[in-house]
Coordinates of C-alpha atoms in Angstrom, one line a residue:
Chain A
M791 CA 21.8 145.3 168.8
G792 CA 20.8 141.9 167.6
W793 CA 20.2 142.8 163.9
R794 CA 23.3 144.9 163.7
L795 CA 25.4 141.9 164.7
N796 CA 23.9 139.8 162.0
L797 CA 24.3 142.5 159.3
R798 CA 28.0 143.2 160.0
P799 CA 29.6 140.1 158.4
Y800 CA 27.6 140.8 155.2
L801 CA 28.8 144.4 155.1
L802 CA 32.4 143.2 155.5
I803 CA 32.1 140.7 152.7
V804 CA 30.2 142.9 150.2
P805 CA 33.3 144.6 148.7
A806 CA 34.9 141.2 148.0
L807 CA 31.6 140.0 146.5
L808 CA 31.3 143.0 144.3
L809 CA 34.8 142.3 142.9
T810 CA 33.7 138.7 142.4
C811 CA 30.7 139.9 140.5
G812 CA 33.1 141.8 138.3
I813 CA 34.2 138.3 137.2
L814 CA 30.7 136.8 137.1
Y815 CA 29.5 139.4 134.8
P816 CA 31.9 138.6 131.9
F817 CA 31.3 135.0 132.6
G818 CA 27.6 135.4 132.1
L819 CA 28.2 137.7 129.2
G820 CA 30.4 135.0 127.6
L821 CA 27.7 132.4 128.2
Y822 CA 25.2 134.8 126.5
Y823 CA 27.6 135.3 123.5
T824 CA 27.7 131.6 122.8
L825 CA 24.1 131.8 121.7
F826 CA 25.0 134.1 118.9
D827 CA 27.3 133.8 115.9
F828 CA 29.5 136.7 117.1
S829 CA 32.8 137.0 115.2
A830 CA 35.0 139.8 113.8
S831 CA 33.4 139.2 110.4
K832 CA 29.9 139.4 111.9
P833 CA 29.8 142.3 114.4
Q834 CA 26.0 142.3 114.3
P835 CA 25.3 138.7 115.1
D836 CA 22.1 136.7 114.9
M837 CA 20.8 134.5 117.6
V838 CA 21.8 130.9 116.8
R839 CA 20.8 129.3 120.1
F840 CA 22.8 126.1 120.6
E841 CA 24.3 125.9 117.2
N842 CA 27.8 126.8 118.4
Y843 CA 27.7 123.8 120.9
E844 CA 26.4 121.5 118.2
T845 CA 29.3 122.5 116.0
V846 CA 31.7 122.0 118.8
F847 CA 30.5 118.4 119.5
T848 CA 30.3 117.3 115.9
Q849 CA 33.8 118.7 115.1
E850 CA 36.6 116.1 114.9
A851 CA 38.9 118.9 116.1
F852 CA 37.1 119.1 119.4
W853 CA 37.4 115.4 120.1
N854 CA 41.0 115.4 119.1
S855 CA 41.6 118.3 121.6
A856 CA 39.7 116.6 124.3
W857 CA 41.8 113.5 123.9
V858 CA 45.0 115.4 123.9
T859 CA 43.9 117.3 127.0
V860 CA 43.0 114.1 128.9
L861 CA 46.3 112.5 127.9
Y862 CA 48.2 115.5 129.1
A863 CA 46.3 115.9 132.4
V864 CA 46.5 112.2 133.3
G865 CA 50.1 111.9 132.3
A866 CA 51.3 115.0 134.1
A867 CA 49.2 114.4 137.3
A868 CA 50.3 110.7 137.4
V869 CA 54.1 111.4 137.0
E870 CA 53.9 114.3 139.4
T871 CA 52.2 112.2 142.0
V872 CA 54.6 109.3 141.9
L873 CA 57.7 111.5 141.7
G874 CA 56.4 114.0 144.3
V875 CA 55.6 111.3 146.8
A876 CA 59.0 109.7 146.2
V877 CA 60.8 113.0 146.8
A878 CA 58.8 113.7 149.9
L879 CA 59.6 110.2 151.3
L880 CA 63.3 110.7 150.6
L881 CA 63.2 114.2 152.2
H882 CA 61.3 112.8 155.2
R883 CA 64.3 110.7 156.2
S884 CA 65.9 114.1 157.0
T885 CA 69.5 113.4 156.5
I886 CA 71.9 116.3 156.1
V887 CA 71.6 116.1 152.4
G888 CA 67.8 116.2 152.6
R889 CA 67.7 119.1 155.0
V890 CA 69.9 121.2 152.6
L891 CA 68.0 120.2 149.5
E892 CA 64.6 120.8 151.1
K893 CA 65.2 124.5 151.2
I894 CA 65.4 124.8 147.5
L895 CA 62.6 122.3 146.6
I896 CA 60.3 125.2 146.0
L897 CA 62.3 127.0 143.3
P898 CA 60.9 125.6 140.1
L899 CA 57.4 126.2 141.5
M900 CA 58.2 129.9 141.7
I901 CA 59.1 130.2 138.0
A902 CA 56.2 131.2 135.8
P903 CA 55.1 128.1 133.7
V904 CA 55.5 130.1 130.5
I905 CA 59.1 131.0 131.5
A906 CA 59.7 127.3 132.3
A907 CA 58.4 126.4 128.9
I908 CA 60.8 128.9 127.3
I909 CA 63.7 127.5 129.3
W910 CA 62.9 124.0 128.2
K911 CA 62.4 125.0 124.6
L912 CA 65.9 126.4 124.6
M913 CA 67.3 123.2 126.1
L914 CA 65.4 120.9 123.8
Q915 CA 66.5 122.6 120.5
P916 CA 67.5 119.6 118.3
S917 CA 70.8 120.9 117.0
V918 CA 72.1 123.4 119.6
G919 CA 70.1 122.5 122.7
V920 CA 72.0 121.2 125.7
I921 CA 69.9 118.0 126.1
N922 CA 70.9 116.6 122.8
Y923 CA 74.5 117.8 123.5
L924 CA 74.5 115.7 126.6
L925 CA 72.9 112.7 124.9
R926 CA 75.4 112.7 122.0
P927 CA 78.0 110.5 123.7
F928 CA 75.2 107.9 124.0
G929 CA 74.5 108.1 120.2
L930 CA 71.3 110.0 120.7
G931 CA 72.3 113.4 119.5
G932 CA 69.6 114.2 117.0
V933 CA 66.3 113.7 118.8
Q934 CA 63.6 116.0 117.4
W935 CA 62.0 116.7 120.8
T936 CA 59.1 119.0 120.0
D937 CA 58.9 118.3 116.2
T938 CA 57.2 114.9 116.4
P939 CA 53.6 114.5 117.8
T940 CA 54.6 112.1 120.6
G941 CA 57.8 114.0 121.4
A942 CA 55.9 117.3 121.7
L943 CA 53.3 115.9 124.0
L944 CA 55.9 114.2 126.2
S945 CA 58.1 117.3 126.2
S946 CA 55.2 119.5 127.4
I947 CA 54.3 116.9 130.1
A948 CA 58.0 117.0 131.2
V949 CA 57.8 120.8 131.6
D950 CA 54.7 120.4 133.7
V951 CA 56.4 117.8 135.8
W952 CA 59.4 120.0 136.3
V953 CA 57.3 122.9 137.5
Y954 CA 54.7 121.1 139.6
T955 CA 56.4 118.1 141.2
P956 CA 57.6 120.3 144.1
F957 CA 53.9 121.2 144.7
V958 CA 53.0 117.5 145.2
A959 CA 56.2 116.9 147.2
I960 CA 55.5 119.9 149.6
L961 CA 51.9 118.7 150.3
A962 CA 53.1 115.1 150.7
L963 CA 55.9 116.2 153.1
A964 CA 53.5 118.3 155.1
G965 CA 51.2 115.2 155.3
L966 CA 54.1 112.9 156.3
R967 CA 55.1 115.2 159.1
S968 CA 51.6 115.4 160.5
L969 CA 51.0 111.6 160.7
P970 CA 50.8 110.1 164.2
T971 CA 54.0 108.3 165.2
S972 CA 52.5 105.5 167.3
P973 CA 51.3 103.2 164.5
F974 CA 54.8 103.3 163.0
E975 CA 56.5 102.6 166.4
A976 CA 54.1 99.6 166.8
A977 CA 54.9 98.3 163.3
A978 CA 58.7 98.6 164.1
V979 CA 58.3 96.7 167.3
D980 CA 56.4 94.0 165.4
G981 CA 59.4 93.8 163.0
A982 CA 57.5 95.0 159.9
G983 CA 59.7 95.6 156.9
W984 CA 60.0 98.9 155.1
W985 CA 57.8 97.9 152.1
Y986 CA 55.1 96.4 154.4
T987 CA 55.0 99.6 156.5
F988 CA 54.9 101.8 153.4
R989 CA 52.1 99.8 151.8
R990 CA 50.0 99.1 154.9
L991 CA 50.5 102.3 156.9
T992 CA 52.3 105.2 155.2
L993 CA 50.5 105.1 151.9
P994 CA 46.9 104.7 153.2
M995 CA 47.4 107.4 155.9
L996 CA 49.1 109.7 153.5
W997 CA 46.7 109.2 150.6
P998 CA 44.2 112.0 151.6
Y999 CA 47.0 114.6 151.6
V1000 CA 48.3 113.3 148.3
L1001 CA 44.8 113.2 146.9
V1002 CA 44.3 116.9 147.5
A1003 CA 47.5 117.6 145.5
V1004 CA 46.4 115.2 142.7
I1005 CA 43.0 116.9 142.5
F1006 CA 44.6 120.3 142.2
R1007 CA 47.2 119.1 139.6
F1008 CA 44.6 117.2 137.5
M1009 CA 42.2 120.2 137.5
D1010 CA 44.9 122.6 136.6
S1011 CA 46.4 120.4 133.9
L1012 CA 43.0 120.0 132.2
K1013 CA 43.1 123.8 131.6
V1014 CA 46.8 124.0 130.7
F1015 CA 47.6 126.9 128.4
D1016 CA 50.9 128.7 129.0
I1017 CA 53.2 125.7 128.9
I1018 CA 51.8 124.5 125.5
Y1019 CA 51.5 128.0 124.1
A1020 CA 55.2 128.8 124.7
L1021 CA 56.6 125.3 123.9
T1022 CA 54.7 124.0 120.9
E1023 CA 51.8 126.4 120.2
G1024 CA 49.7 123.2 119.7
G1025 CA 51.9 121.7 117.0
P1026 CA 53.2 119.8 115.2
G1027 CA 49.9 119.5 113.4
D1028 CA 47.2 119.2 116.0
S1029 CA 49.2 116.9 118.3
T1030 CA 49.3 119.3 121.4
V1031 CA 46.2 121.4 120.7
V1032 CA 44.7 121.2 124.2
L1033 CA 41.2 122.7 124.7
Q1034 CA 42.3 126.1 126.0
I1035 CA 44.7 126.4 123.0
R1036 CA 41.9 125.5 120.6
A1037 CA 39.7 128.1 122.3
Y1038 CA 42.5 130.7 122.0
L1039 CA 43.0 129.9 118.3
E1040 CA 39.3 130.1 117.5
A1041 CA 38.5 133.2 119.6
I1042 CA 41.6 135.3 119.4
R1043 CA 43.5 134.2 116.3
F1044 CA 40.6 133.5 114.0
Q1045 CA 38.3 136.0 115.8
R1046 CA 35.3 133.6 116.0
Y1047 CA 34.5 134.9 119.4
S1048 CA 31.4 133.0 120.3
F1049 CA 32.6 129.8 118.9
G1050 CA 35.8 130.1 120.9
I1051 CA 33.9 130.8 124.1
S1052 CA 31.8 127.7 123.5
Y1053 CA 34.9 125.7 123.7
T1054 CA 35.9 127.2 127.1
I1055 CA 32.3 126.7 128.4
V1056 CA 32.5 123.0 127.6
L1057 CA 35.9 122.8 129.3
W1058 CA 34.6 124.6 132.3
A1059 CA 31.7 122.2 132.6
V1060 CA 34.0 119.2 132.4
V1061 CA 36.4 120.6 135.0
Y1062 CA 33.5 121.2 137.3
L1063 CA 32.1 117.7 136.9
A1064 CA 35.5 116.3 137.5
A1065 CA 36.0 118.4 140.6
M1066 CA 32.7 117.3 142.0
V1067 CA 33.4 113.6 141.5
L1068 CA 36.9 113.9 142.9
V1069 CA 35.9 116.0 146.0
K1070 CA 33.2 113.4 146.8
H1071 CA 35.8 110.7 146.5
L1072 CA 38.1 112.7 148.7
G1073 CA 35.6 112.6 151.6
K1074 CA 35.3 108.8 151.3
I1075 CA 39.1 108.4 151.2
Q1076 CA 39.6 110.7 154.2
R1077 CA 37.1 108.7 156.3
K1078 CA 38.8 105.5 155.3
A1079 CA 42.3 106.9 156.1
A1080 CA 41.1 107.9 159.6
E1081 CA 40.4 104.2 160.4
V1082 CA 43.8 102.9 159.3
P1083 CA 45.8 103.3 162.6
A1084 CA 42.9 101.7 164.5
K1085 CA 43.2 98.4 162.7
Chain B
M853 CA 74.1 92.2 162.6
S854 CA 76.9 94.1 160.9
R855 CA 75.6 92.9 157.5
T856 CA 72.2 94.5 158.1
T857 CA 73.8 97.8 159.2
S858 CA 76.0 97.9 156.1
K859 CA 72.9 97.1 154.0
K860 CA 71.1 99.9 155.7
R861 CA 74.0 102.3 155.1
L862 CA 74.0 101.3 151.4
L863 CA 70.3 101.9 151.1
G864 CA 70.8 105.3 152.8
W865 CA 73.4 106.3 150.2
L866 CA 71.2 105.1 147.4
A867 CA 68.3 107.2 148.8
D868 CA 70.6 110.3 149.0
A869 CA 71.8 109.6 145.5
A870 CA 68.2 109.4 144.2
L871 CA 67.4 112.7 145.9
I872 CA 70.4 114.4 144.4
L873 CA 69.5 113.1 141.0
Y874 CA 66.0 114.7 141.3
F875 CA 67.5 118.0 142.4
I876 CA 69.9 118.0 139.4
F877 CA 66.8 117.7 137.2
A878 CA 65.1 120.5 139.2
L879 CA 68.1 122.9 139.3
F880 CA 70.0 122.2 136.1
P881 CA 67.6 124.2 133.8
I882 CA 68.1 127.3 135.9
A883 CA 71.9 126.9 136.0
W884 CA 71.9 126.3 132.2
M885 CA 69.9 129.5 131.6
V886 CA 72.6 131.4 133.5
I887 CA 75.3 129.9 131.2
L888 CA 73.2 130.5 128.1
S889 CA 72.4 134.1 129.0
L890 CA 76.1 134.8 129.4
K891 CA 77.1 133.4 126.0
P892 CA 78.2 135.8 123.2
T893 CA 76.1 135.6 120.1
N894 CA 78.9 133.8 118.0
E895 CA 78.9 130.9 120.4
L896 CA 75.2 130.2 120.3
F897 CA 75.3 127.8 117.4
S898 CA 78.5 126.0 118.0
T899 CA 77.9 122.3 118.5
Y900 CA 80.9 121.8 120.8
F901 CA 81.0 123.4 124.2
S902 CA 82.7 126.8 124.3
F903 CA 82.1 129.5 126.9
S904 CA 83.5 133.0 127.1
P905 CA 81.0 134.8 129.3
T906 CA 79.9 138.3 128.5
L907 CA 77.2 140.6 129.9
D908 CA 76.2 141.7 126.4
G909 CA 73.0 139.7 126.5
Y910 CA 71.8 141.5 129.6
R911 CA 72.9 144.9 128.2
T912 CA 70.8 144.3 125.0
V913 CA 67.7 143.0 127.0
L914 CA 67.8 145.8 129.5
G915 CA 68.7 148.5 126.9
D916 CA 65.8 148.3 124.4
S917 CA 68.2 147.5 121.6
E918 CA 66.0 144.8 120.0
G919 CA 63.0 147.1 119.9
I920 CA 61.5 145.3 122.9
P921 CA 61.1 147.6 125.9
F922 CA 61.8 145.0 128.5
V923 CA 62.5 147.4 131.4
R924 CA 59.1 148.9 130.9
F925 CA 57.5 145.4 130.9
F926 CA 59.3 144.8 134.2
V927 CA 57.9 148.0 135.7
N928 CA 54.5 147.1 134.3
S929 CA 54.7 143.7 136.1
L930 CA 55.6 145.4 139.3
V931 CA 52.7 147.9 139.1
V932 CA 49.9 145.5 138.1
S933 CA 51.0 142.8 140.6
L934 CA 51.3 145.2 143.5
G935 CA 48.0 146.9 142.5
A936 CA 46.2 143.5 142.4
V937 CA 47.6 142.5 145.8
A938 CA 46.8 145.9 147.4
L939 CA 43.2 145.8 146.1
S940 CA 42.8 142.1 147.2
L941 CA 44.1 142.9 150.7
L942 CA 41.7 145.9 151.0
V943 CA 38.6 143.9 150.3
G944 CA 39.9 140.4 151.2
L945 CA 41.0 141.0 154.8
P946 CA 37.5 142.2 156.0
A947 CA 35.9 139.3 154.1
A948 CA 38.3 136.7 155.6
Y949 CA 37.7 138.2 159.1
A950 CA 34.0 138.1 158.7
S951 CA 33.9 134.5 157.6
A952 CA 36.2 133.4 160.3
R953 CA 34.4 135.3 163.2
W954 CA 30.7 134.9 162.3
R955 CA 28.7 131.9 161.3
F956 CA 26.1 133.4 159.0
K957 CA 23.7 132.2 156.4
G958 CA 25.4 131.2 153.2
S959 CA 28.9 131.9 154.5
E960 CA 30.3 128.5 153.4
N961 CA 28.7 128.8 150.0
L962 CA 30.1 132.3 149.5
M963 CA 33.6 131.2 150.5
F964 CA 33.3 128.2 148.2
T965 CA 32.2 130.4 145.3
L966 CA 35.3 132.5 145.8
L967 CA 37.6 129.4 145.8
S968 CA 35.8 127.9 142.8
F969 CA 37.1 130.6 140.5
R970 CA 40.4 128.9 140.8
F971 CA 39.0 126.0 138.8
A972 CA 37.5 128.0 136.0
P973 CA 39.5 128.0 132.7
E974 CA 41.0 131.5 132.4
L975 CA 39.9 131.9 128.8
T976 CA 36.2 131.6 129.8
V977 CA 36.3 135.0 131.3
I978 CA 39.1 136.5 129.3
I979 CA 37.5 136.3 125.9
P980 CA 34.3 138.2 127.0
L981 CA 36.6 140.6 128.9
F982 CA 38.6 141.1 125.7
V983 CA 35.5 142.2 123.9
L984 CA 34.3 144.3 126.9
Y985 CA 37.7 145.9 127.4
Q986 CA 37.9 147.0 123.7
K987 CA 34.5 148.8 124.2
L988 CA 35.3 150.3 127.6
G989 CA 38.8 151.4 126.8
L990 CA 40.3 149.2 129.5
F991 CA 42.3 147.1 127.0
D992 CA 46.1 147.4 127.5
T993 CA 45.7 149.5 130.7
Y994 CA 46.9 149.2 134.3
V995 CA 43.4 149.4 135.6
G996 CA 42.2 146.6 133.3
M997 CA 45.1 144.3 134.3
I998 CA 44.7 144.9 138.0
W999 CA 41.0 144.2 137.7
V1000 CA 41.6 140.7 136.3
L1001 CA 44.7 139.8 138.3
Q1002 CA 42.7 140.0 141.5
L1003 CA 40.9 137.0 140.1
V1004 CA 44.2 135.2 141.0
T1005 CA 45.0 137.1 144.2
L1006 CA 41.7 137.6 146.0
P1007 CA 40.7 134.0 146.5
L1008 CA 44.2 133.1 147.8
I1009 CA 44.2 136.0 150.3
V1010 CA 40.7 135.3 151.5
W1011 CA 41.2 131.6 152.0
I1012 CA 44.6 131.8 153.7
M1013 CA 43.8 134.8 155.9
R1014 CA 40.6 133.2 157.0
S1015 CA 42.6 130.4 158.6
Y1016 CA 44.9 132.9 160.3
F1017 CA 41.9 134.8 161.8
A1018 CA 40.3 131.5 162.8
D1019 CA 43.4 130.6 164.7
L1020 CA 43.1 133.7 166.9
T1021 CA 40.9 133.1 170.0
P1022 CA 38.0 135.5 169.9
E1023 CA 38.6 136.2 173.7
L1024 CA 41.4 138.6 172.7
E1025 CA 39.0 140.8 170.8
Q1026 CA 36.3 140.4 173.4
A1027 CA 38.7 141.6 176.1
A1028 CA 39.4 144.6 173.9
L1029 CA 35.7 145.2 173.6
L1030 CA 35.3 145.1 177.4
D1031 CA 38.1 147.6 177.7
G1032 CA 35.9 150.0 175.7
Y1033 CA 37.3 149.4 172.2
S1034 CA 34.8 149.5 169.3
R1035 CA 34.5 146.5 167.0
K1036 CA 36.5 148.4 164.4
Q1037 CA 39.3 149.3 166.9
A1038 CA 39.4 145.7 168.0
F1039 CA 39.9 144.6 164.4
F1040 CA 42.6 147.1 163.6
K1041 CA 44.4 147.2 167.0
V1042 CA 44.1 143.6 168.1
A1043 CA 43.4 141.2 165.3
I1044 CA 45.4 142.8 162.5
P1045 CA 48.7 143.2 164.4
L1046 CA 48.4 139.5 165.5
V1047 CA 48.1 138.2 162.0
K1048 CA 50.7 140.5 160.5
P1049 CA 53.1 137.6 159.7
G1050 CA 50.3 135.9 157.8
I1051 CA 49.4 139.0 155.9
A1052 CA 53.1 139.4 154.9
A1053 CA 53.4 135.8 153.7
V1054 CA 50.1 135.7 151.8
S1055 CA 50.8 139.0 150.1
L1056 CA 54.1 137.8 148.8
L1057 CA 52.6 134.5 147.6
A1058 CA 49.8 136.4 145.9
F1059 CA 52.3 138.8 144.4
I1060 CA 54.3 135.9 142.9
F1061 CA 51.1 134.3 141.5
A1062 CA 50.1 137.7 139.9
W1063 CA 53.7 138.2 138.6
N1064 CA 53.8 134.8 137.0
N1065 CA 50.5 135.1 135.2
F1066 CA 50.7 134.8 131.5
V1067 CA 47.2 134.4 129.9
F1068 CA 45.7 137.7 131.2
P1069 CA 48.5 140.0 129.9
L1070 CA 48.8 137.9 126.7
I1071 CA 45.2 138.7 125.7
L1072 CA 44.3 141.8 127.5
T1073 CA 47.4 143.9 126.8
S1074 CA 49.3 144.7 123.6
N1075 CA 52.2 147.0 124.4
E1076 CA 51.5 149.7 127.0
A1077 CA 50.6 147.4 129.9
Q1078 CA 52.4 144.3 128.8
T1079 CA 54.2 142.3 131.5
V1080 CA 57.5 140.4 131.6
T1081 CA 56.0 136.9 131.1
V1082 CA 54.7 138.0 127.7
G1083 CA 57.7 140.2 127.0
A1084 CA 60.2 137.3 127.6
L1085 CA 58.5 135.3 124.9
S1086 CA 58.9 138.0 122.3
F1087 CA 62.7 137.4 122.2
L1088 CA 62.0 134.0 120.7
G1089 CA 60.2 135.6 117.7
G1090 CA 61.8 136.9 114.6
D1091 CA 63.8 135.1 111.8
R1092 CA 67.1 134.8 113.8
P1093 CA 66.5 133.1 117.1
K1094 CA 68.4 135.0 119.9
Y1095 CA 68.8 132.2 122.5
N1096 CA 71.1 134.2 124.7
L1097 CA 68.7 137.2 124.8
T1098 CA 65.8 134.9 125.5
A1099 CA 67.7 133.2 128.4
A1100 CA 68.7 136.6 129.8
A1101 CA 65.1 137.9 129.6
A1102 CA 63.7 134.7 131.2
L1103 CA 66.2 135.0 134.1
V1104 CA 65.5 138.7 134.7
S1105 CA 61.8 137.9 134.8
V1106 CA 62.2 135.2 137.4
V1107 CA 64.5 137.2 139.8
P1108 CA 61.7 138.8 141.9
P1109 CA 59.7 135.6 142.5
L1110 CA 62.9 133.5 143.2
L1111 CA 64.3 136.1 145.6
L1112 CA 61.0 136.3 147.5
A1113 CA 60.7 132.5 147.5
L1114 CA 64.1 132.1 149.1
T1115 CA 63.5 134.7 151.8
I1116 CA 60.1 133.6 152.9
Q1117 CA 60.5 129.9 152.0
R1118 CA 59.0 128.6 155.3
Y1119 CA 55.8 130.7 155.0
L1120 CA 55.3 129.9 151.4
V1121 CA 55.3 126.2 152.2
R1122 CA 52.7 126.8 154.8
G1123 CA 50.6 128.8 152.4
L1124 CA 50.9 126.2 149.6
S1125 CA 50.3 123.2 151.8
F1126 CA 47.5 124.9 153.7
G1127 CA 44.5 123.2 152.1
A1128 CA 45.8 119.7 152.6
V1129 CA 46.9 120.0 156.2
K1130 CA 43.8 121.8 157.4
S1131 CA 41.1 120.0 155.6

C-alpha cells in the first residue's frame, strides 16, 4: 500500500507535465537554433556557436531596444501602481458612488491589450481622433500623438495604464480589505491625521500586496508586444521598438530566425533575473510589514 | 466642530469626484467605440461633431464584404479558446488535486515551473514553434492553436484550483473512503462537486485569457485558424482607413469577455487577486 500512495500524485501530475514538456521542447529547440546562423536565406545553417549573441550585444539597435523597454516597463508599472493604489483607497471608503463604480472596475482589464491599442489608436488620430477634438477648445487640437518619438512612447504607456491599472487596484483593494482593523482604531483614538495614518500604517501594511502587483506588471511590461505592435509597430523610427518587437521584426519579418530567437533568449534571461531579485525583495518586505502593527 | 464636519464633507465630495474622473478615463474609450462603430462612412472624416447612427458598419464587418471573414475568425476564437480550456481542465484538475493533497518530492518545484511559464516572453517559444509547425503541418490549424494556448490556460487553472482543493478539509474524502468509496470515487463524487464554483470561475477566466491572446494567432495562423484579435487589426490596413469598421470589429471581439466579466465579476476578482491575498 505504501508505495502506491507515493506514486499516485506523480501519476496525476504526469499529463500536465507532458503538456508542459510540449513547451519545454520548442524552448530547448530555440536555444539550440541560436547556436546556428539559421535564416530563410540559409536553410542549411552552419554552427556559429555564440556569434548570434555577440552580434546582439554589439548592436546599437539592441541597446536602443533595451533602453526603450526599460523606459516603458518602469513608466507603465510606476503610473499603474500610483493610480491603482489611489483608486483602491478611494473605493475602500465605500460610499454609494464607490460601490456602484467598483462593479465596473474590471472592464478595461477584460479587453484584449491589442484591441485596447486599436481603440486608442482610433482616438489618438491627429486630425479626426476624438482626443484632439476634445482638446481643440484649449488650443491643442493638432497634437501628433503617435508620430513623434516621445509621443509614441507616452501613448503606448497610456494604453498599458488604461488596461492594467484595474489589476493593481483590484489587488490593492483586496489587500486593504484584509488588513487588521485594530491598529487603525488605535491610531484614530490617538487622534492621528489621515496622512500620518496613511504613511505610517496603511502604506507599510499594504505594500506587500501592492508589491505583488508591481512585480507582475513590471515583468509583463518588460515583454510587452501586442500594445506596441498595434499602436506604433515600433515607430516612428526606432522610438518604440521594445525587445519583443525587435525579435519579431528580426525573426518573422526579416526571417533571420536564430538571430531573432537570440533576442528573446536575452530578454528571457533578464526577466528571470529581475523576477528572482524582486521575489527575494518581496520576502523581506513581507516580513517587515508583519511587524508594523506591533510597533 | 461644524467646521471640521463641513471640511470632511468637502473632502468626501472631492474623493468621489476624483473617482468619477478615473472612471470616465476607464469607460470613455469603450463608449466612444460604440459611437464610432455606428457612424456612417461619410461622417468619419468630418472635423466637427455629427452623428447619424447606422448599423451599416456592423453589417459590413459581419457580412464579409471587405474580404475579411470576421464571423469565421469569431468562430475560430470560440473553438480554440474552448479547446484550450477543456484540455487544461482535463490535465490541470488532477495535477492541482495531487499537489494540494500530497506533499511529495519536488512538488513545489514542479508547481513553480508551471507558474514560471507566465514570465517567459511569448516569442521565445513561438519562433521555434513557427519553424516546427511549418514542418509538422500544424501551422494555421485548430490543433496547433489549442496546443499553444494551453500555455496560457494550464498554469492559471492548476494554480487557482490548487487553492480551492487545499481549502477542502481532507476529512470529507477520508469519510468517503471509510464508506467504501475508492480514491477515484472520492475525487469525482466528493471533491469535484465541492469545488464546482471554483472550476466554473477559473474556466471562464482562462477562456477570457485565451480569447484575448494575440501573439500566438498572429504568428502561428494565417487565415484558416486566425482569431478575432488578429482579425480586428486587419480592418486598419489598406489605403483607405475604415475607422467605423475597425471600431465595430473591436467591439464585436470584446463582447464575449465583457459579458463573462460582468456576470462572474465577483469570482474573477477572487481569481485575479488570488496570488496577493494568499501568499
